[in-house]
Coordinates of C-alpha atoms in Angstrom, one line a residue:
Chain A
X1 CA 37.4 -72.0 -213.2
X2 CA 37.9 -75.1 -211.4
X3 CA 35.2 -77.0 -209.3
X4 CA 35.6 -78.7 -206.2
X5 CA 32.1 -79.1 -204.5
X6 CA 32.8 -79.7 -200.8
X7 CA 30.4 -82.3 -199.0
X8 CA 29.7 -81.7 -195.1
X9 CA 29.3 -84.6 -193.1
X10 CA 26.4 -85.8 -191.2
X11 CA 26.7 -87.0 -188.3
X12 CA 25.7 -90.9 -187.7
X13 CA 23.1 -90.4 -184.8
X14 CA 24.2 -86.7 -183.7
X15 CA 21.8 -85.3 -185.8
X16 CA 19.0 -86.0 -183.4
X17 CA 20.5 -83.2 -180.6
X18 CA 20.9 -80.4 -183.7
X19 CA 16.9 -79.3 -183.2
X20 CA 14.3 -79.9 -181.0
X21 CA 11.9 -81.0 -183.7
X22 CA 14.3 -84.2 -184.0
X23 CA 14.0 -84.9 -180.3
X24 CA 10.2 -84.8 -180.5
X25 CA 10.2 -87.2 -183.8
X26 CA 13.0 -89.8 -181.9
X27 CA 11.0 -90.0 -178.6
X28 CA 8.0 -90.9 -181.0
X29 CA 10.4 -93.7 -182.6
X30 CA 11.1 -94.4 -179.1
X31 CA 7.6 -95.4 -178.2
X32 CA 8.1 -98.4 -179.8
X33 CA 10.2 -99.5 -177.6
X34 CA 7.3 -99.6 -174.3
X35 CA 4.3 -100.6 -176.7
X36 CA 6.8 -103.9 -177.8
X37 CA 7.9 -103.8 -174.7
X38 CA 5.2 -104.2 -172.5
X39 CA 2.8 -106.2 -175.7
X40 CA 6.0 -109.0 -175.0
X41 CA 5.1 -108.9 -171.2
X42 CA 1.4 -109.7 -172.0
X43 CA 2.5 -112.4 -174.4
X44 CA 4.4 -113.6 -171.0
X45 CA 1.2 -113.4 -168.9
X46 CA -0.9 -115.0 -171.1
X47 CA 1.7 -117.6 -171.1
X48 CA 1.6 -118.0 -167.3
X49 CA -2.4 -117.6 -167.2
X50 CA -2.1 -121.1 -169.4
X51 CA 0.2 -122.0 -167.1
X52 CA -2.5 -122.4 -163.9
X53 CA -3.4 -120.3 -161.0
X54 CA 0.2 -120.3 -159.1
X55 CA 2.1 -119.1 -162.2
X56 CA -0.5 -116.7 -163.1
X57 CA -0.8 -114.8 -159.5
X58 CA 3.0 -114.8 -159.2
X59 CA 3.0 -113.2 -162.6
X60 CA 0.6 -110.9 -160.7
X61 CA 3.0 -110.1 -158.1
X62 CA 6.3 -109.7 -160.0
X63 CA 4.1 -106.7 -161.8
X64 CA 3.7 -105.2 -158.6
X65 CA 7.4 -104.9 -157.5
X66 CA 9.0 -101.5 -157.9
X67 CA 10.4 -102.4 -161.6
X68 CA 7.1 -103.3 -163.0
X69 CA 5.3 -100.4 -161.2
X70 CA 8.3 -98.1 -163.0
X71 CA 8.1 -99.7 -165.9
X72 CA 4.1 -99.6 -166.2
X73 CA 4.2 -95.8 -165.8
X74 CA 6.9 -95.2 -168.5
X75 CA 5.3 -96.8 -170.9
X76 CA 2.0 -95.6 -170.0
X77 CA 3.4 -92.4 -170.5
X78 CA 5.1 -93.3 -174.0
X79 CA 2.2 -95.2 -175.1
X80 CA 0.0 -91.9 -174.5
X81 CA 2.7 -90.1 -176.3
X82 CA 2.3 -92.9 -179.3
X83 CA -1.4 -92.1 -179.4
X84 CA -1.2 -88.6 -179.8
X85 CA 0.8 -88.1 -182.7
X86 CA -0.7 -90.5 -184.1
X87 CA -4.1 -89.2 -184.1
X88 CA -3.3 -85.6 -184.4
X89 CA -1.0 -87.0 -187.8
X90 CA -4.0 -89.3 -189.3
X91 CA -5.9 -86.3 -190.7
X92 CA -2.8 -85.5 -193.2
X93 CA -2.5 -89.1 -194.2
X94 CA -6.3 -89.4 -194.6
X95 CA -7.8 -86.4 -196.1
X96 CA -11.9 -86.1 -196.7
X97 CA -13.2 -84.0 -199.0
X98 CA -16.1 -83.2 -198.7
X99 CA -17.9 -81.2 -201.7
X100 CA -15.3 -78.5 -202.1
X101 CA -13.9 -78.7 -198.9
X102 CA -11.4 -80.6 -196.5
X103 CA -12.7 -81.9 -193.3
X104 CA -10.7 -79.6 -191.1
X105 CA -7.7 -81.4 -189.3
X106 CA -9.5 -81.0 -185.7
X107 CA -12.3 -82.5 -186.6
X108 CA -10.9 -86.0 -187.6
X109 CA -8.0 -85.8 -185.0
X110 CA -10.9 -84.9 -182.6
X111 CA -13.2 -88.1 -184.0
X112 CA -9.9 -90.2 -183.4
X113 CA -9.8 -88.9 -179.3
X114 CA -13.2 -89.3 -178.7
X115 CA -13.5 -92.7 -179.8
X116 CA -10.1 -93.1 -178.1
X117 CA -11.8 -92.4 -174.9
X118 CA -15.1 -94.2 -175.2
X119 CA -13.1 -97.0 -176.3
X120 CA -10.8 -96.9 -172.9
X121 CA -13.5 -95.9 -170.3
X122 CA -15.5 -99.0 -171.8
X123 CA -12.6 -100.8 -171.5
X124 CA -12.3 -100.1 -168.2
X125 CA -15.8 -100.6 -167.3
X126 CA -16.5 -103.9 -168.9
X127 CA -13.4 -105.8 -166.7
X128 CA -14.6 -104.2 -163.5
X129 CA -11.6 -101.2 -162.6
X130 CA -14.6 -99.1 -161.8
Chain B
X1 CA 13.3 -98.6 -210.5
X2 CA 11.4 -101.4 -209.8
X3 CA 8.4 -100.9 -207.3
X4 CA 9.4 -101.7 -203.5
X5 CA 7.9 -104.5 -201.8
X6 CA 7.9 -102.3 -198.6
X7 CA 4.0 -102.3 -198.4
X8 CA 3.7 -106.0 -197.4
X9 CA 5.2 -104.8 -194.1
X10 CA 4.1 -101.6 -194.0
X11 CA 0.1 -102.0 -194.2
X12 CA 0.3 -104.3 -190.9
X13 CA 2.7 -101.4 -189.4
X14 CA -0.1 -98.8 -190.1
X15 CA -2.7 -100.9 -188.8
X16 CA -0.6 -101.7 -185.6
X17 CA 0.0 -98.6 -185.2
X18 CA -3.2 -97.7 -185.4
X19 CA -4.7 -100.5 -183.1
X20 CA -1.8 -99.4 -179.6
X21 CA -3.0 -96.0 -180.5
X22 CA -6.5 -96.9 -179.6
X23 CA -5.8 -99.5 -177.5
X24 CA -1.9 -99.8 -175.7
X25 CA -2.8 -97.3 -172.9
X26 CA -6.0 -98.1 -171.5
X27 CA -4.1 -102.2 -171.4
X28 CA -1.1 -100.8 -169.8
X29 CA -3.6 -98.7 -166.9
X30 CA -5.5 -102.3 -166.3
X31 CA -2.3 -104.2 -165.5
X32 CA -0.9 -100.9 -163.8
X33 CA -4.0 -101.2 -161.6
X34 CA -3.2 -104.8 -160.9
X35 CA 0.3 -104.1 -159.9
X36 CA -0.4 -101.3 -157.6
X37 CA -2.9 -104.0 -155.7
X38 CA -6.2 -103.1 -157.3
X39 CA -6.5 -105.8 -160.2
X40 CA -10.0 -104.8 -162.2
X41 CA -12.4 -108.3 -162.5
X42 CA -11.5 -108.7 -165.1
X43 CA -8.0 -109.6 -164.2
X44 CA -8.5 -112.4 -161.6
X45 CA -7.8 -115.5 -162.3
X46 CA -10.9 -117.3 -163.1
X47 CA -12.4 -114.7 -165.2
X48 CA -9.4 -114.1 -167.2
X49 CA -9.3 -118.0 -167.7
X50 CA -12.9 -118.1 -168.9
X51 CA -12.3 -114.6 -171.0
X52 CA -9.6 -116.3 -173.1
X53 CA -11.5 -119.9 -173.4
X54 CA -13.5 -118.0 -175.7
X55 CA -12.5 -118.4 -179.4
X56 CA -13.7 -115.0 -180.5
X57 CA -11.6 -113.5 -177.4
X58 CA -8.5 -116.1 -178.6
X59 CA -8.6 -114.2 -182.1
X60 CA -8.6 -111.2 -181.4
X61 CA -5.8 -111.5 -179.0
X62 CA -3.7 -112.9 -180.9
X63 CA -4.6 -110.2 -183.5
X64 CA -4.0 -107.1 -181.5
X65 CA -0.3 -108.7 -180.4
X66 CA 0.5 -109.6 -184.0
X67 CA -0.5 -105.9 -185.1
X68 CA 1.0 -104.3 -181.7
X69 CA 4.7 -106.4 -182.0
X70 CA 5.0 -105.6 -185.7
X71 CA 4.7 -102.1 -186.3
X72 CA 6.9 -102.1 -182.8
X73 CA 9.2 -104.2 -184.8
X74 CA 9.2 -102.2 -188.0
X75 CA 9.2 -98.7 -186.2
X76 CA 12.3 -100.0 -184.4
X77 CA 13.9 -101.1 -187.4
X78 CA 13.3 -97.3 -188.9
X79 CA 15.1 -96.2 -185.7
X80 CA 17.8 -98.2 -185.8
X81 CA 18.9 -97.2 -189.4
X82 CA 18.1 -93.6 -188.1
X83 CA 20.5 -94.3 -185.7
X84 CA 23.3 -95.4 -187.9
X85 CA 22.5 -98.8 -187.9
X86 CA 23.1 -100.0 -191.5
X87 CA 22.7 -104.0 -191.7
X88 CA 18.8 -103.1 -192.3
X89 CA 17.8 -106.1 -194.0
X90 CA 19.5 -108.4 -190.9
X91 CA 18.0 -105.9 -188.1
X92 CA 14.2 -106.4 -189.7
X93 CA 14.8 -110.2 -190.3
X94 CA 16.1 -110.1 -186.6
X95 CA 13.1 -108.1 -185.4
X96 CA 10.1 -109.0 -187.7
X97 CA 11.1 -112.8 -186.7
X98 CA 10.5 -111.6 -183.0
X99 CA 7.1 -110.5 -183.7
X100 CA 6.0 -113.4 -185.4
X101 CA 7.7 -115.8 -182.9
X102 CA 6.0 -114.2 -180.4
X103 CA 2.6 -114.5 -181.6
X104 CA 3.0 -118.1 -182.2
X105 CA 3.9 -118.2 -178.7
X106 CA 0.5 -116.3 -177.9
X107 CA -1.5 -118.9 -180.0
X108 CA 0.0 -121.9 -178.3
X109 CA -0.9 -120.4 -174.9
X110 CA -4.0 -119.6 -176.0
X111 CA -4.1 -123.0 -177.7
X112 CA -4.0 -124.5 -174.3
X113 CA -6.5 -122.7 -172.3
Chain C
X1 CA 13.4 -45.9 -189.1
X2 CA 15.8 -47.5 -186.2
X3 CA 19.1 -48.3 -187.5
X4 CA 20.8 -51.6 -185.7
X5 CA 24.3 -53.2 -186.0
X6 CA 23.8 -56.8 -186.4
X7 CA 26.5 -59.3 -187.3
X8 CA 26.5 -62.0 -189.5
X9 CA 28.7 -65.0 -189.3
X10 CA 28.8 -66.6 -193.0
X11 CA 30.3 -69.9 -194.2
X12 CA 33.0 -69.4 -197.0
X13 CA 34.3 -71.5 -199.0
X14 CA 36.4 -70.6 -202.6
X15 CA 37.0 -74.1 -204.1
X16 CA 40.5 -72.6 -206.3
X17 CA 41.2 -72.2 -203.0
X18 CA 40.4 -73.3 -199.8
X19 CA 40.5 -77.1 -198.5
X20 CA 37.7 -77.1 -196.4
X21 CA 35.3 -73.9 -195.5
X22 CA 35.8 -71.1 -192.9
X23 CA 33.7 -68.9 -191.4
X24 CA 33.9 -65.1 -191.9
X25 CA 32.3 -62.6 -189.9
X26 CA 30.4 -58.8 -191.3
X27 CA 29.3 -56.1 -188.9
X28 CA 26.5 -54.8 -190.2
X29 CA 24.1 -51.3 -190.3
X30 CA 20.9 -52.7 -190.5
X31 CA 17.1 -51.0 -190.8
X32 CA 15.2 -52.4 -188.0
X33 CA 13.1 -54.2 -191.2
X34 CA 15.7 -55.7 -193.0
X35 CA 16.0 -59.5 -193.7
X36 CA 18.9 -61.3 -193.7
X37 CA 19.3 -60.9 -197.8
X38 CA 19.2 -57.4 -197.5
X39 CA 22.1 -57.6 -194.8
X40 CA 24.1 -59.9 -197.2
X41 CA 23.2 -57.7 -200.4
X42 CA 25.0 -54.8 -198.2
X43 CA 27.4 -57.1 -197.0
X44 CA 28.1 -57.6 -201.0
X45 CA 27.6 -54.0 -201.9
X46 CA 29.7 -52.1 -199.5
X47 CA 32.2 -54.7 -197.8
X48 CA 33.1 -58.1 -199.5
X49 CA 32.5 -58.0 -203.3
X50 CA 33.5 -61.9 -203.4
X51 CA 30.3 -63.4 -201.6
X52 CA 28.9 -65.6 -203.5
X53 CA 24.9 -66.4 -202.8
X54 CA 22.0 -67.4 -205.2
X55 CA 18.8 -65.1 -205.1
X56 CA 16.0 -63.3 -206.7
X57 CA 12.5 -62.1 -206.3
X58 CA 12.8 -61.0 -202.9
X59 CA 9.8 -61.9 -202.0
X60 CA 9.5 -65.3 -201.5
X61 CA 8.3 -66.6 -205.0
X62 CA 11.1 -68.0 -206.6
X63 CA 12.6 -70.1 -204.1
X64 CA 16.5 -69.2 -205.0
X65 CA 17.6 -67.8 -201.5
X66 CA 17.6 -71.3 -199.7
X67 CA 19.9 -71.3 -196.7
X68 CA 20.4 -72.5 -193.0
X69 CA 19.8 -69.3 -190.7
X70 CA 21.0 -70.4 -186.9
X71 CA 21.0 -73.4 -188.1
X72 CA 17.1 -73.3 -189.5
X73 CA 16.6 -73.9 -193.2
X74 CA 15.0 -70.6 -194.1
X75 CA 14.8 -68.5 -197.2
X76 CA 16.8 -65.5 -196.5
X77 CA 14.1 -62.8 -198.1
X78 CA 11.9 -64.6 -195.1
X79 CA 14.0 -64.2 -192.4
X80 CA 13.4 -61.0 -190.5
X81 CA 16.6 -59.5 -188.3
X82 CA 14.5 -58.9 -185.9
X83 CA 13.9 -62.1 -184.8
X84 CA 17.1 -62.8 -184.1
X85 CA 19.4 -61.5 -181.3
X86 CA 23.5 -61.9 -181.0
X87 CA 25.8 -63.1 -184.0
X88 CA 23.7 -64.5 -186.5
X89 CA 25.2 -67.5 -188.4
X90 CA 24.5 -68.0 -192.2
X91 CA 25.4 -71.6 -193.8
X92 CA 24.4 -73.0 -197.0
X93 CA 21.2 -75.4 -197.3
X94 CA 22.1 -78.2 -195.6
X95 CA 22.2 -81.9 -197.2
X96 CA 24.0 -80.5 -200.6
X97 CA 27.0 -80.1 -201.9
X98 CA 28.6 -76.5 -201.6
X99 CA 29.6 -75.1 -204.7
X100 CA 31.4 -71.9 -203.2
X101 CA 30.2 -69.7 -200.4
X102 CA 26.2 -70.4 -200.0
X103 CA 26.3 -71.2 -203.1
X104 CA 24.8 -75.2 -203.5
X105 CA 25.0 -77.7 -206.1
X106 CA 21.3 -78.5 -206.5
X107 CA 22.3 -81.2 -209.9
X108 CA 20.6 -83.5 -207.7
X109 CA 17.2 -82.4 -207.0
X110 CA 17.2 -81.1 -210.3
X111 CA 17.6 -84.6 -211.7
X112 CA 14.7 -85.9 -209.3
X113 CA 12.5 -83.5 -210.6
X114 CA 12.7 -84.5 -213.6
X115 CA 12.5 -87.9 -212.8
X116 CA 9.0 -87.6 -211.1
X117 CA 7.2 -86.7 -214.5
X118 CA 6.0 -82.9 -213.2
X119 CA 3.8 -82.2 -216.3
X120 CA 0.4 -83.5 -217.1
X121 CA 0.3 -86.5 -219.1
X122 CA -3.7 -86.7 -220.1
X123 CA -5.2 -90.1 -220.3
X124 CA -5.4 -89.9 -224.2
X125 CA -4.8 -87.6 -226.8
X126 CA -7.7 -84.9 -227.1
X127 CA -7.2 -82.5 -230.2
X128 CA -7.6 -78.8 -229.9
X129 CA -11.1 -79.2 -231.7
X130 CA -12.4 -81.4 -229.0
X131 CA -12.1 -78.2 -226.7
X132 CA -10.4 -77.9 -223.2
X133 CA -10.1 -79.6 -219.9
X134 CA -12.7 -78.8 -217.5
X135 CA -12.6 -79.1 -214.1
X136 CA -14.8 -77.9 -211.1
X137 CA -13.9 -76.0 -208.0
X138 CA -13.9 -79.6 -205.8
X139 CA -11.6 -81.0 -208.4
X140 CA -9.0 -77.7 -208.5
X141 CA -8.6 -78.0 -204.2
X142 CA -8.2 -81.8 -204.5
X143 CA -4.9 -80.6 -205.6
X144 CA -4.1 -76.7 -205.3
X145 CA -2.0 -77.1 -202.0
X146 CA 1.0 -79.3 -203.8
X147 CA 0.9 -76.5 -206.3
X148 CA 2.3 -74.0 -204.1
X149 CA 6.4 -75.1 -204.1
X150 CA 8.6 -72.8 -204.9
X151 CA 11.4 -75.6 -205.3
X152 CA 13.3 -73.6 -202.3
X153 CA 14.8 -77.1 -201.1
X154 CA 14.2 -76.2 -197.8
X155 CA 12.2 -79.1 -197.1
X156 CA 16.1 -81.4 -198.2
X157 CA 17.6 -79.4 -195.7
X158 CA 14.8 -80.1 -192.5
X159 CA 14.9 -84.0 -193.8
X160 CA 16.6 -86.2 -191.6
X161 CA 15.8 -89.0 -194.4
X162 CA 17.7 -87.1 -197.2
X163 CA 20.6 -85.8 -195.1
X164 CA 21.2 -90.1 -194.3
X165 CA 20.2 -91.3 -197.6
X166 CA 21.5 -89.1 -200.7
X167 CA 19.3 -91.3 -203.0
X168 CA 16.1 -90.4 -201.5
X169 CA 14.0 -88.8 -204.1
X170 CA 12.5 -86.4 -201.3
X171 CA 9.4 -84.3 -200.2
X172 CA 9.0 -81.7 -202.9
X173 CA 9.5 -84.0 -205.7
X174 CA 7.5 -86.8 -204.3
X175 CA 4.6 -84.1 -203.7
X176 CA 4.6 -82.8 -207.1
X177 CA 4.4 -86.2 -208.5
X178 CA 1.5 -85.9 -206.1
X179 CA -0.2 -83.2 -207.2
X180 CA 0.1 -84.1 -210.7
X181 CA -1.8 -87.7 -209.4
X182 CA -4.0 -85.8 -207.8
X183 CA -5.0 -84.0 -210.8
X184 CA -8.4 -85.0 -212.5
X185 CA -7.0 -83.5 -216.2
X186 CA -4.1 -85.9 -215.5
X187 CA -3.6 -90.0 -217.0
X188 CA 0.4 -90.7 -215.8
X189 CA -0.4 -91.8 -212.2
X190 CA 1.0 -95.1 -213.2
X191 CA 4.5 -94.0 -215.1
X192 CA 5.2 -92.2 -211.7
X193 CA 4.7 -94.9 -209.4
X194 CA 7.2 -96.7 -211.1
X195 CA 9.6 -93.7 -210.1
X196 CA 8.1 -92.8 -206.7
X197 CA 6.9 -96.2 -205.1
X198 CA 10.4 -97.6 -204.8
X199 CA 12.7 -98.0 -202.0
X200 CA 14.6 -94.5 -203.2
X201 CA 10.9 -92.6 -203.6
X202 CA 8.6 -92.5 -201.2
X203 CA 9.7 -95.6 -198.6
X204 CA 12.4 -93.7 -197.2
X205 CA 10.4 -91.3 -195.3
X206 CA 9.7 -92.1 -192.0
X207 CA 7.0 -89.6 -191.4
X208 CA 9.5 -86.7 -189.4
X209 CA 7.5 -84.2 -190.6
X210 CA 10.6 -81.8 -190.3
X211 CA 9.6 -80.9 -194.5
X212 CA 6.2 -79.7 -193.7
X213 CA 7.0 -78.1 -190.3
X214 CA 9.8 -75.7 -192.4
X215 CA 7.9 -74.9 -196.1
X216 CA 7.8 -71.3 -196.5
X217 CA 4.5 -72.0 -198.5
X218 CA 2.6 -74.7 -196.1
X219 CA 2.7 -77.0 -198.8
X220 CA 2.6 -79.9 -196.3
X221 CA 4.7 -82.3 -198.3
X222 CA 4.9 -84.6 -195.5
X223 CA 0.8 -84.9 -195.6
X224 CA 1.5 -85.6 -199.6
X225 CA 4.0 -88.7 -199.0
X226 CA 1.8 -90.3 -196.6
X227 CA -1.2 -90.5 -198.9
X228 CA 1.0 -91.6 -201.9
X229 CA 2.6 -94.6 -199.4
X230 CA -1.5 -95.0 -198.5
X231 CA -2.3 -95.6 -201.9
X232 CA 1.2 -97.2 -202.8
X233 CA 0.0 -100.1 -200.2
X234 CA -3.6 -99.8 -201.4
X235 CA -2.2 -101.0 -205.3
X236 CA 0.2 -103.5 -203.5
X237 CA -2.1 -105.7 -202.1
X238 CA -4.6 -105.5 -204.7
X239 CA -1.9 -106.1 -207.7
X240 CA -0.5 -109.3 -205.5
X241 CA -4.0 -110.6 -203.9
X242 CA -6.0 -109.9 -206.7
X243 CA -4.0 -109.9 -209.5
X244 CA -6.9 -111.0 -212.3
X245 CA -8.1 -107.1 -211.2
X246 CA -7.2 -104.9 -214.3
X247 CA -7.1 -101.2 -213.1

């Protein structure tokens, strides 16, 4: 008997669209793309706040034009996304034992949130949105 | 098999990661405030100005957009090999060289205020 | 018990002679409980003699009824009919070579296996006089989880890292080197790294989490390659920043 093992082909980036659970892990690659994104436009403002006043407040400005307002809420929304898998994915990276037991999953993904949002409401305090 | 050298890059990806987790969103709605006409205090010009005179505050700038640009960097470079992208070694050259370029850029600014 | 004709579309493939493979398709009675083995075991008994397909226990033990179910990587003792509604296509596990029919060659993982060191090498030779290993409850759940694969391969088939990069040494390897770290009887942490903290071992996984999300035993392999990269960075910088360190 004669063997002839056949290989099947994968495709080169199709293989995204064969399940949804590869669409969920490619928009989580794809966050990268807002947080660089929008870290290079703050490395741009700070630029223009060294800059002087008139740069800065044009730099301002430009944010508020239709693009930048677009732009703000994508990655807002992609950044959000960024956050959540990664807290709800730190408790399998980071396990704690305790005596016998694990720390259950929720707990530490729930420690990550909470500091997540006294972190951003004190954020938000502290330069005056509020 | 010799042990990989990934780690070097990958320790500053995690803690990246890690720091726009925490932090990215809750930068992104203070500037998103500012653009729809209601910049926080924090955002004007003078107070900004004094903000970053502050070495402490220059640090950890320039910390959080090292961190933030390289595990963007390296989690692009994943994608892009995910994607079919082969010439790995020349797309994280391309991309880690960003990052660093880019904070440079941040320190000189900050350098000057 | 309600009777149900289902049918099954199946991948064939008889390398003496066929180029490339072909699908066939089976109407089948079914019990309203059946699995998709069962449907293939009747498919074998009573209608195609010459369907070739690797399986066992039944049960979901021994891990030998790997295949892709609608696409799905699923063990076919696991996969009930009646989840499933219209034609139902069987394939072989993805990311392998097909042998004939659903029938992989699984040379390779059986090679990495191997490779990864998956016995217990104690930290230094203890006679029989000297008595046995102990270990408490706390140290047994550091590590019973990773005990729990079967081997099905499933876990090759979900990965998107092992379907672009053959080499990849993979999740149920890399986790069994795990477990066997992870074991307080256990000395040969450091001959596996040499295997597993390469650019084949556990640096090509990018975290999809596609393994864990399809073991039919909730091993969580994904959770296993993440802490071995963890520690894998952890050695890195303290073998290169501190090198007078002696573990």
């Amino acid at each position: 008997m004669s063997r002839k093992p056949y290989h099947r082909e994968v495709p080169k980036a199709g293989w995204v669209f064969d399940h949804p659970r590869y669409m969920r892990y490619m928009a989580r690659e794809f966050t990268c793309l807002f947080i660089g994104g929008y870290t290079l436009l703050l490395v741009v403002g700070i630029g223009r706040l060294a800059a002087g006043r008139a740069d800065y407040e044009a730099f301002l400005e430009a944010l508020g034009s239709p693009l930048g307002i677009a732009f703000h809420v994508l990655a807002l929304g992609f950044a959000i996304y960024h956050s959540v898998t990664w807290f709800n994915l730190t408790p399998k990276a980071l396990p704690v034992q305790i005596g016998e037991d694990f720390m259950p999953d929720k707990v530490i993904a729930g420690a990550h949130y909470a500091v997540w949002a006294v972190l951003s409401l004190g954020i938000l305090f502290l330069s005056g949105a509020f | 098999m010799a042990k990989s050298n990934k780690p070097l890059v990958w320790g500053p990806f995690a803690a990246g990661g890690t720091i726009t987790a925490f932090v990215t969103p809750v930068l992104i709605l203070l500037t998103l405030l500012a653009a729809l006409g209601h910049a926080p205090d924090l955002l004007a010009f003078d107070r900004l100005h004094a903000f970053a005179s502050n070495w402490f505050a220059k640090l950890a700038i320039v910390g959080v957009v090292f961190l933030s640009l390289w595990s963007a960097a390296h989690r692009l470079r994943i994608t892009c090999y995910d994607l079919g992208v082969r010439a790995d070694t020349l797309v994280a050259t391309v991309l880690y060289i960003v990052a660093i370029v880019a904070t440079i850029a941040t320190a000189i600014y900050l350098w000057g205020i | 018990m309600n009777e149900r004709e289902i049918e099954l579309e199946v991948l064939r493939y008889d390398p003496e002679v066929d180029e490339k493979p072909r699908f066939q398709r089976y109407k089948v009675p079914c019990k309203s409980d059946w699995v998709v083995l069962d449907a293939l075991n009747h498919v074998k008994a009573e209608q195609d003699p010459t369907l070739s397909y690797r399986w066992s226990c039944h049960m979901a033990v021994c891990g030998s009824c790997g295949m892709m179910v609608n696409g799905e990587p699923k063990l076919a003792c696991k996969a009930f009919l009646r989840n499933y509604t219209g034609v139902i296509r069987v394939e072989p596990l993805a990311h392998f070579p097909i042998e004939r029919d659903l029938v992989t060659v699984i040379d390779d993982f059986m090679d990495k296996l191997k490779r990864v060191r998956p016995y217990l090498i104690p930290k230094e030779e203890k006679s029989l006089a000297a008595g046995e290993y102990r270990q408490t409850p706390a140290e047994l759940k550091k590590y019973k989880q990773y005990t729990q694969c079967i081997n099905c391969m499933l876990c090759y088939a979900a990965c998107p890292e092992y379907g672009l990069i053959p080499k990849f040494i993979g999740p149920a390897a890399i986790t069994l080197a795990h477990r066997y770290n992870q074991d307080s009887r256990d000395g040969g942490r450091e001959q596996r790294q040499e295997e597993i903290a390469t650019s084949e071992g556990v640096w090509e996984c990018s975290f999809a989490g596609a393994c864990s999300e399809v073991c039919p035993e909730h091993v969580d392999p994904a959770s296993a390659l993440q802490q071995v990269k963890i520690e894998s960075t952890i050695d890195w910088y303290r073998d290169h920043l501190m090198p007078w360190l002696k573990k």
